[in-house]
Coordinates of N, CA and C in Angstrom, one line a residue:
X9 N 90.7 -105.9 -170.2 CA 91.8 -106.6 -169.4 C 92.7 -105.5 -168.9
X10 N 93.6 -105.6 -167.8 CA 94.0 -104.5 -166.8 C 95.6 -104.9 -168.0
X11 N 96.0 -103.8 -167.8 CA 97.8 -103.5 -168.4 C 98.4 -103.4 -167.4
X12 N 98.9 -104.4 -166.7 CA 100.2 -104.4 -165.6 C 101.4 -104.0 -166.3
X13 N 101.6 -104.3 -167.1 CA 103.3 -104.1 -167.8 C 103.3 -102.3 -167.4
X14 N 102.0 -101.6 -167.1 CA 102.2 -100.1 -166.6 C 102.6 -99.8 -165.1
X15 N 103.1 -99.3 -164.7 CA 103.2 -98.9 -162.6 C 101.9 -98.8 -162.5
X16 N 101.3 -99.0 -161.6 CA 100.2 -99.0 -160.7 C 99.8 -97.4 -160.5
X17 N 99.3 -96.7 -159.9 CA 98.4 -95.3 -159.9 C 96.9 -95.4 -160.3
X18 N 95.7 -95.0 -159.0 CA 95.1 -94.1 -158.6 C 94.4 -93.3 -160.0
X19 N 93.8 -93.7 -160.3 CA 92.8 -92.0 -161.6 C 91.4 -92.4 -160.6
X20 N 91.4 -90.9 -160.3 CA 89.9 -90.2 -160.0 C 89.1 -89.4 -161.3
X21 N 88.0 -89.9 -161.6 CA 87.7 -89.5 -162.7 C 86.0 -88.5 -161.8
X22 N 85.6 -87.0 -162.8 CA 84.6 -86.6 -162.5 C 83.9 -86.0 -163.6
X23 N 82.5 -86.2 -163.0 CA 81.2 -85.5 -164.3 C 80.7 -84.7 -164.1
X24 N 80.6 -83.7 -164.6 CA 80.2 -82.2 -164.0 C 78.6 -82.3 -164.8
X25 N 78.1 -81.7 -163.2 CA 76.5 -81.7 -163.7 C 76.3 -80.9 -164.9
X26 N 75.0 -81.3 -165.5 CA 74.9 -80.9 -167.2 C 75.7 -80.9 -168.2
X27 N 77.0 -82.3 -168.3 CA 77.2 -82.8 -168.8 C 76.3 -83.6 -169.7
X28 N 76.4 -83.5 -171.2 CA 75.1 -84.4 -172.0 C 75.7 -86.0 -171.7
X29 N 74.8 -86.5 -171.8 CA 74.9 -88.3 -171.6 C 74.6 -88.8 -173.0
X30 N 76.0 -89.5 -173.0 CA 76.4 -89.9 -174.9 C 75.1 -91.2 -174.7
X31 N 74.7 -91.2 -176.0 CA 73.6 -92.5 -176.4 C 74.8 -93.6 -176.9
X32 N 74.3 -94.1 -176.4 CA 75.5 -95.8 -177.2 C 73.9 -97.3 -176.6
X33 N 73.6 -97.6 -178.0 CA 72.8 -98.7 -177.9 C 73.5 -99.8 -177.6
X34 N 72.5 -101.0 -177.6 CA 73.3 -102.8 -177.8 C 72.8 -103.3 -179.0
X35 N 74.0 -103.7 -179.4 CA 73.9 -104.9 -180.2 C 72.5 -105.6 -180.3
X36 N 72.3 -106.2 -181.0 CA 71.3 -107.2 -181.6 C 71.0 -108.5 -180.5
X37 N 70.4 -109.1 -179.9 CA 70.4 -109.9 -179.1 C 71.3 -109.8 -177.0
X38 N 71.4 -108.7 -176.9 CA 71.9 -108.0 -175.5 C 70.9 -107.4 -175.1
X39 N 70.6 -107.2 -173.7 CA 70.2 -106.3 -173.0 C 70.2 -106.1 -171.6
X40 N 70.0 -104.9 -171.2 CA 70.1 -104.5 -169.6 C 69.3 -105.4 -168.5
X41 N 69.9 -105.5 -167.8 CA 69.1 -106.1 -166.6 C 69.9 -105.9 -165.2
X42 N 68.9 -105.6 -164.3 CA 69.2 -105.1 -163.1 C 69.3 -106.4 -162.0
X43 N 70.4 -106.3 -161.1 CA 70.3 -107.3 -160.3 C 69.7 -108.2 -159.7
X44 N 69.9 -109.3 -159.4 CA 68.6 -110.1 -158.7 C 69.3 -110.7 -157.9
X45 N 68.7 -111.2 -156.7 CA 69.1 -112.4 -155.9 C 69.9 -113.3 -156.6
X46 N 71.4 -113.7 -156.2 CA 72.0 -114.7 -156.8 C 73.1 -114.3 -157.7
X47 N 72.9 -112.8 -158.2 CA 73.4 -112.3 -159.7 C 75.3 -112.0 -158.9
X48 N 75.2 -112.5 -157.5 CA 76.4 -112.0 -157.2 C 77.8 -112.9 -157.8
X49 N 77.7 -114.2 -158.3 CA 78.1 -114.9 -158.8 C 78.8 -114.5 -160.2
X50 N 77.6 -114.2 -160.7 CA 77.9 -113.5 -162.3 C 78.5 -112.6 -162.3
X51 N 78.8 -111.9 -161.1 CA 79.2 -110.3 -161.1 C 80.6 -110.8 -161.0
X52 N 80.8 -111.7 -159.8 CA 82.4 -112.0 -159.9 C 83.1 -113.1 -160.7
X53 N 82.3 -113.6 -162.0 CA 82.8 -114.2 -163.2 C 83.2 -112.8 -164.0
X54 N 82.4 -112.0 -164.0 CA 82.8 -110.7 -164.9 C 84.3 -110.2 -164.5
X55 N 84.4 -109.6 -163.1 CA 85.5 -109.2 -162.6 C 86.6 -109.7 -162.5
X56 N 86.6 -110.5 -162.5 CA 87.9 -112.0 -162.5 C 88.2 -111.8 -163.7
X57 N 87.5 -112.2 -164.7 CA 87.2 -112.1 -166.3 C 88.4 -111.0 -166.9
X58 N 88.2 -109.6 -166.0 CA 89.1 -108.7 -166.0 C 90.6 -108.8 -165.6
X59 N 90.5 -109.6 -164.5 CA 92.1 -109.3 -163.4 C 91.6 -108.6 -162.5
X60 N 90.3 -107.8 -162.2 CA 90.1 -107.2 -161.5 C 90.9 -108.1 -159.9
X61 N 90.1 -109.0 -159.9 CA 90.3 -110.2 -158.8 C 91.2 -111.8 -159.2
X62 N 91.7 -112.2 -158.5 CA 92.4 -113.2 -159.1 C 91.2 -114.3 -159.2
X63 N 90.9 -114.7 -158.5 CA 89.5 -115.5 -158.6 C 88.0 -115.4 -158.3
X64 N 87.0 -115.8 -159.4 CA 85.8 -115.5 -159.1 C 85.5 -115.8 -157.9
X65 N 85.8 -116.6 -157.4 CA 85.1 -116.8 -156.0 C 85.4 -115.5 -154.8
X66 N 86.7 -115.6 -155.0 CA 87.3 -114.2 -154.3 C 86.6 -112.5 -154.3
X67 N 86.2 -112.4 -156.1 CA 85.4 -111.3 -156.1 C 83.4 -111.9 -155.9
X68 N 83.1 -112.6 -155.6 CA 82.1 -113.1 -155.0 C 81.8 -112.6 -154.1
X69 N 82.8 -113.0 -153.1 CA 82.7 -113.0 -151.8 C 82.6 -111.3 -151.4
X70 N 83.8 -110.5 -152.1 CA 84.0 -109.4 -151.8 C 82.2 -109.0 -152.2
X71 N 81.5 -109.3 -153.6 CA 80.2 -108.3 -153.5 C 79.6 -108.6 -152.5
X72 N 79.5 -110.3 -152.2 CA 78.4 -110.5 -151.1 C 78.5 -109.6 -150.1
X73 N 80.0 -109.1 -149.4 CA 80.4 -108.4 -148.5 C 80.1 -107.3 -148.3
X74 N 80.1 -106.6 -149.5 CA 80.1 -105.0 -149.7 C 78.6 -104.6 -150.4
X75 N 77.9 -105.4 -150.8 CA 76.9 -104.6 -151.5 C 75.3 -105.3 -151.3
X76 N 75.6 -106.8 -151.3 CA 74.7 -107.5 -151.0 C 73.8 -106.9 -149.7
X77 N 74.5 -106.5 -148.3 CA 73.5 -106.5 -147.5 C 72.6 -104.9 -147.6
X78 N 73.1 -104.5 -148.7 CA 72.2 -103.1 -149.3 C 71.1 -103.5 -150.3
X79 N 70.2 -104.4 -150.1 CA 69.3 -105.5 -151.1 C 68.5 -104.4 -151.9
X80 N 68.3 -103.1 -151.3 CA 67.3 -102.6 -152.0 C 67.8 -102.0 -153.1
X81 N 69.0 -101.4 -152.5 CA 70.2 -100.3 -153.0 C 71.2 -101.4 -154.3
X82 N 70.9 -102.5 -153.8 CA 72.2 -103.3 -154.9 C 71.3 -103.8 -156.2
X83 N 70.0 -104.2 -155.6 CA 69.2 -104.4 -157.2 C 68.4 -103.2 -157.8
X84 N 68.9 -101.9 -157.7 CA 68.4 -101.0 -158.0 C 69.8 -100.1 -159.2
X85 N 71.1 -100.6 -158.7 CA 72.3 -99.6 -158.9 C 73.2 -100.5 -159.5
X86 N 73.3 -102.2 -159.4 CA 73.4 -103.0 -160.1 C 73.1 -103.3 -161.8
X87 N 74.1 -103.2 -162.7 CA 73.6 -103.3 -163.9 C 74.3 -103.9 -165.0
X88 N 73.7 -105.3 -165.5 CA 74.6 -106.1 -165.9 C 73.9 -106.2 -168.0
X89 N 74.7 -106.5 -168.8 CA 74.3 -106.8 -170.0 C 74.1 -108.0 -169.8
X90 N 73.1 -108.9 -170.9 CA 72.9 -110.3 -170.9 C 73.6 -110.7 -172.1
X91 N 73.6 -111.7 -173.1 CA 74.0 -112.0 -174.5 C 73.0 -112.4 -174.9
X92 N 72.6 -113.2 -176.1 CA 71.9 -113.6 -176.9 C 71.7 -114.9 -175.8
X93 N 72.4 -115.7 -175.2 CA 72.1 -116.8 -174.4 C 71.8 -117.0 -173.1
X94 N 71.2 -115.3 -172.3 CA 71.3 -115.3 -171.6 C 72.5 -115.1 -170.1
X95 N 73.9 -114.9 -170.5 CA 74.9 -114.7 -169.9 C 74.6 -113.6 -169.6
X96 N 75.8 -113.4 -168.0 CA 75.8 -111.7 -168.3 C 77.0 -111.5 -168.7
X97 N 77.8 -110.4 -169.1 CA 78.9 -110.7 -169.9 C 79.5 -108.9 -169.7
X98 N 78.8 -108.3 -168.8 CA 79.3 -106.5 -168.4 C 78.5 -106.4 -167.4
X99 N 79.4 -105.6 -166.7 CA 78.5 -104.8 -165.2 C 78.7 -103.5 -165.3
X100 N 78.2 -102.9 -164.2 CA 78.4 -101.5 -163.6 C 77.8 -101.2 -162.5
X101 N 78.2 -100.2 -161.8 CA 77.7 -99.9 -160.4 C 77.6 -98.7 -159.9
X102 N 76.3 -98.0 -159.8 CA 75.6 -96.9 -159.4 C 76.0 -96.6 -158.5
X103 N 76.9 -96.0 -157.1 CA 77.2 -96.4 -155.5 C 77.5 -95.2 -155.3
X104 N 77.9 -95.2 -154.2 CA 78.6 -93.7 -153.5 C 79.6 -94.1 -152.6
X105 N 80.5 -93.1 -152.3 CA 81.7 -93.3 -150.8 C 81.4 -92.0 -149.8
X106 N 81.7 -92.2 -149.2 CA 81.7 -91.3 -147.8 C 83.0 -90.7 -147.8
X107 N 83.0 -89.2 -147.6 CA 84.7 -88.5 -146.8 C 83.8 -87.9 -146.0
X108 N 83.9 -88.0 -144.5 CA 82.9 -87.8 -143.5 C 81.5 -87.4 -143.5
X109 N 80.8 -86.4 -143.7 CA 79.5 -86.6 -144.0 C 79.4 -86.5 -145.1
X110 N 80.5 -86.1 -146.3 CA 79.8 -85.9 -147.1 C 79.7 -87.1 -148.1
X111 N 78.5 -87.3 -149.2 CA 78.5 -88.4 -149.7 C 79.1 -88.2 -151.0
X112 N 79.9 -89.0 -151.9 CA 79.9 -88.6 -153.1 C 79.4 -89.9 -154.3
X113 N 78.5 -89.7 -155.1 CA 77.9 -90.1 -156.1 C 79.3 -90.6 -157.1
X114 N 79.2 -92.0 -157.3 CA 80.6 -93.3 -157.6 C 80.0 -94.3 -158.0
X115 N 80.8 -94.6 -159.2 CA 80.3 -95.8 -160.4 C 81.4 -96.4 -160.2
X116 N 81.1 -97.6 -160.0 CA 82.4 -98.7 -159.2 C 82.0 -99.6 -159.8
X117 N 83.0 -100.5 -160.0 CA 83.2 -101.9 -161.2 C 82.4 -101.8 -162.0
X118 N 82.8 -100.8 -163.3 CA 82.4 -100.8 -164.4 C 83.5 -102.0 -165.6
X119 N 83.2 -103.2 -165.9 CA 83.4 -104.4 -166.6 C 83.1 -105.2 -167.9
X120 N 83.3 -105.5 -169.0 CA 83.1 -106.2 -170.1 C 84.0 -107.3 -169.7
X121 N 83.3 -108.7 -169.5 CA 84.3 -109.3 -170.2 C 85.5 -109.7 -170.9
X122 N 86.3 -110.1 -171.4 CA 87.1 -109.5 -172.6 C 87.2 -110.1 -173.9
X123 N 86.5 -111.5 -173.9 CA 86.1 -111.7 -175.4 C 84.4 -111.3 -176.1
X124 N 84.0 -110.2 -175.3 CA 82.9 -109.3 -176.0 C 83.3 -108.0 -175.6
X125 N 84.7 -107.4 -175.6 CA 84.7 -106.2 -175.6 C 85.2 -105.8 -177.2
X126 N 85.2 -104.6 -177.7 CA 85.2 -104.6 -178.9 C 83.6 -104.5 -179.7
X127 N 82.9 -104.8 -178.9 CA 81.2 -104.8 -179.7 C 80.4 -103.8 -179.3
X128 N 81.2 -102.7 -178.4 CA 80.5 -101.3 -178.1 C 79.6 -101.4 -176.6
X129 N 79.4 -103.2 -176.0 CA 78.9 -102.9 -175.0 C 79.8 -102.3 -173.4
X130 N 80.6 -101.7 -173.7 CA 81.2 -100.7 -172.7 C 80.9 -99.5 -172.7
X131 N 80.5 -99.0 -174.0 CA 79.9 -97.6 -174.4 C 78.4 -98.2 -173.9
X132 N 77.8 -98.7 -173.9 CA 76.4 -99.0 -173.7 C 75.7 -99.4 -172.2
X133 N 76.7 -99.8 -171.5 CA 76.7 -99.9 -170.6 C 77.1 -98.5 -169.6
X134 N 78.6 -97.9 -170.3 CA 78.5 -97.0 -169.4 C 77.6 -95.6 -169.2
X135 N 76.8 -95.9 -170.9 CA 76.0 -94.5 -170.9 C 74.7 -95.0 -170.2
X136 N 74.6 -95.6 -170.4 CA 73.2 -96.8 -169.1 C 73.5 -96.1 -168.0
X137 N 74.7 -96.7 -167.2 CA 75.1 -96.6 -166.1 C 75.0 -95.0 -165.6
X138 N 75.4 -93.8 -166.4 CA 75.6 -92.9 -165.7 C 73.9 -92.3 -166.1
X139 N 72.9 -92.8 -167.0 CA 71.9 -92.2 -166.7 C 71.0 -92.6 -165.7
X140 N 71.5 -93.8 -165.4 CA 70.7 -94.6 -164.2 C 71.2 -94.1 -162.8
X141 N 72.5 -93.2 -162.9 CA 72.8 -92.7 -161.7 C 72.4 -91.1 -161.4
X142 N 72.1 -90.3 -162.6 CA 71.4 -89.4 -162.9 C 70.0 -89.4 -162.5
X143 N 69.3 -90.5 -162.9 CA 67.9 -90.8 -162.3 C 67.8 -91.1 -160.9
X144 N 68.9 -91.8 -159.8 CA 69.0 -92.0 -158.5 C 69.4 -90.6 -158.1
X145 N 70.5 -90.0 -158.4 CA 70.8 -89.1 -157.3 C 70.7 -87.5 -158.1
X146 N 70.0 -87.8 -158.9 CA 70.0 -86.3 -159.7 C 71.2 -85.7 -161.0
X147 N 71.2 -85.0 -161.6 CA 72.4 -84.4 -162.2 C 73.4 -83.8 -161.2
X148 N 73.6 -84.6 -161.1 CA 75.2 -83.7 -159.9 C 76.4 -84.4 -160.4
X149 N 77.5 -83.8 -159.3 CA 79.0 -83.9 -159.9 C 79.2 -85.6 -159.1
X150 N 79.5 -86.5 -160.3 CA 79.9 -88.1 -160.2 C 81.2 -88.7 -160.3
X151 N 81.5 -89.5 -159.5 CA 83.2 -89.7 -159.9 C 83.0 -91.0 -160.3
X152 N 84.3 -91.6 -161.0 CA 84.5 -92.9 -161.1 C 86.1 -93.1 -160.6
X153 N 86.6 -93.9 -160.0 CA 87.7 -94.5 -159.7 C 88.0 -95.3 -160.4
X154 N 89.4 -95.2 -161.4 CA 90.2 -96.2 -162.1 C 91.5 -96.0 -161.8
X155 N 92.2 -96.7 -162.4 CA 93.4 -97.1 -162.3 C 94.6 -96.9 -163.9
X156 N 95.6 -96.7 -163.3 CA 96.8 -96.9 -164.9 C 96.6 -98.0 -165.6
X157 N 96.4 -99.0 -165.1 CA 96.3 -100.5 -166.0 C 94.8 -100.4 -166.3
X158 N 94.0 -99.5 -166.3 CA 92.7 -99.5 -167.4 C 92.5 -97.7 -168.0
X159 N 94.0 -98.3 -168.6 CA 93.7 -96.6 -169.6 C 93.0 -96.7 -170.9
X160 N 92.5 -98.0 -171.2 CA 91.5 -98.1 -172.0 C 90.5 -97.6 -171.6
X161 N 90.0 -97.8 -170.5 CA 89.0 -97.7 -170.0 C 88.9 -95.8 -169.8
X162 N 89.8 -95.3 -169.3 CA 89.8 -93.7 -169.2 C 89.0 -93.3 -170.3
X163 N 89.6 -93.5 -171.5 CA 89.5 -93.2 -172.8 C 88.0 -93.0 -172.6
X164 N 87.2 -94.1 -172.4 CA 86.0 -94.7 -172.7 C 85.0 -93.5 -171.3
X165 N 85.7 -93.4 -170.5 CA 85.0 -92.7 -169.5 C 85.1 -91.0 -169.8
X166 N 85.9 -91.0 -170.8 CA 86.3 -89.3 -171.3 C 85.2 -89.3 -172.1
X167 N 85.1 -90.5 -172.8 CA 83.8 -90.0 -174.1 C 82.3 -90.0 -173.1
X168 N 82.3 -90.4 -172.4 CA 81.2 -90.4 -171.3 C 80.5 -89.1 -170.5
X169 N 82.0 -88.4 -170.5 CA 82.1 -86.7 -170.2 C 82.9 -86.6 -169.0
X170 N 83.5 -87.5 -168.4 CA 84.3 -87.8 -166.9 C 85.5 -87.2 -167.7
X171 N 86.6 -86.0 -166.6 CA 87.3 -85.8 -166.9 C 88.5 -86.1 -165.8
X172 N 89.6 -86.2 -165.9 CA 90.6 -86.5 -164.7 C 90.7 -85.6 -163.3
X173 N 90.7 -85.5 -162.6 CA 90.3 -85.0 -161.1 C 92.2 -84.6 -160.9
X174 N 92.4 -83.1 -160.3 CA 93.5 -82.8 -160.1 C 93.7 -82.4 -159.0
X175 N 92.3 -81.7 -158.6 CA 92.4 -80.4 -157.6 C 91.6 -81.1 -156.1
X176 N 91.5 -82.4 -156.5 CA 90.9 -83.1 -155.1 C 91.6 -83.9 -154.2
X177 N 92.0 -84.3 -153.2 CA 93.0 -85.4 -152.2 C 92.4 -86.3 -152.4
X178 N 91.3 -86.7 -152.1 CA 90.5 -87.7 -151.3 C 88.9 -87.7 -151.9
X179 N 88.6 -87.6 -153.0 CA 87.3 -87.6 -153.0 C 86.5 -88.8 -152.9
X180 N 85.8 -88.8 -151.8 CA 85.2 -90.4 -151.9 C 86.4 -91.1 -150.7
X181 N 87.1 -90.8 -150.4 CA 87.8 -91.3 -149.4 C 89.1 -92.2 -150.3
X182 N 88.7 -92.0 -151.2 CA 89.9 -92.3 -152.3 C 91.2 -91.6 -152.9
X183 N 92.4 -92.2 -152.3 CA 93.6 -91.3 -152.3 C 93.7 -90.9 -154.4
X184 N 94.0 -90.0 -154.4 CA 94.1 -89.7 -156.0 C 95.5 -89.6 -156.4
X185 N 95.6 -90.4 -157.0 CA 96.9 -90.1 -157.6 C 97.3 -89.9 -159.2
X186 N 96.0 -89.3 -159.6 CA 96.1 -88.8 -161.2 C 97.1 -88.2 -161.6
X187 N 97.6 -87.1 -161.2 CA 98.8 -86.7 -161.3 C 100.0 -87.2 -161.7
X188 N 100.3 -88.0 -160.7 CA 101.5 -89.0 -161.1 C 100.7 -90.0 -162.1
X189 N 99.7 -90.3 -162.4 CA 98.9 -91.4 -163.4 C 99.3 -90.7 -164.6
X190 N 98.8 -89.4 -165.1 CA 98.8 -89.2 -166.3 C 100.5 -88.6 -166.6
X191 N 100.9 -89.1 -165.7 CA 102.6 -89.1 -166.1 C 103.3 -90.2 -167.3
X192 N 102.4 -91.2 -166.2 CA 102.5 -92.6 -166.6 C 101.5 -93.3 -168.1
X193 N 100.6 -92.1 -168.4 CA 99.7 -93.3 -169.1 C 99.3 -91.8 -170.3
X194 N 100.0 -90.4 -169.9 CA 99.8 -89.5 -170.5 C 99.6 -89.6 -172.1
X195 N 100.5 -90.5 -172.6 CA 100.7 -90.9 -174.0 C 99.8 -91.8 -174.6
X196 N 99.0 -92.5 -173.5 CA 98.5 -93.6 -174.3 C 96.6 -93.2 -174.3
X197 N 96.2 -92.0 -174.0 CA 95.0 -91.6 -173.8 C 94.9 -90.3 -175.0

């Protein structure tokens, strides 16, 4: 769940190639599964779930918009946990952004739920996630973009091997404002 009671700020997070990739299993009755036709629904129950979006439908709309008409690309980089019942209940996203030609390798809406966080599937998911993006685009340098109201989440992306980005403007076409972030959130990471 996002921490508003913090200012708002920008964290660019990055992986430097040959970085080892932490092992974190699932739980007893979870497992991985890659997107399918339809799963855009579940994607924005998770996100909402967060605050990411105020309403599921709203982050719906936004994947159908942004990822969906990438069919090959979105059930490939797409990756959601199930539960014991079938739910999906965590995502994550394999992707890239553009700053003119160049491409840069980007894990976007990484997500738990929040009455199954605490069970390690965040660690499990994200070490999924960045080996799944290792297998797409090779060991190279990965960013993730977060924010001050998920300094939990930093935490979680530090044990991952991502470290805070100082020396870049714009990586990904994304303004960085780590700087002023770990002003703000310095104490709680």
């Amino acid at each position: 769940m996002l921490d508003k009671s913090i200012p708002y700020a920008r964290v660019i997070m990055k992986r430097q190639p040959g970085t080892p990739v932490p092992a974190a299993g699932l739980p007893a009755g979870y497992s991985f599964e890659y997107y399918r036709d339809g799963d855009e629904l579940a994607w924005g129950i998770i996100e909402a779930s967060v605050a990411e979006f105020e309403h599921a439908e709203e982050a719906t709309l936004y994947f159908r918009e942004n990822y969906v008409p990438y069919a090959t690309e979105v059930s490939r980089r797409t990756l959601f946990i199930r539960n014991e019942a079938g739910n999906k209940v965590a995502t994550f996203t394999a992707w890239w952004n553009y700053t003119g030609n160049r491409r840069y390798p980007f894990m976007h809406w990484v997500a738990v739920m929040p009455r199954y966080q605490g069970l390690g599937l965040g660690r499990a998911i994200v070490a999924q996630g960045v080996q799944r993006m290792i297998e797409l685009e090779g060991d190279c340098t990965m960013y993730i973009p977060t924010q001050t109201w998920s300094h939990k989440a930093i935490r979680l992306y530090r044990w991952a091997g991502f470290e805070p980005v100082l020396d870049e403007a714009a990586p990904g076409g994304f303004e960085n404002q780590t700087a002023r972030a770990l002003t703000l959130i310095g104490h709680l990471l």
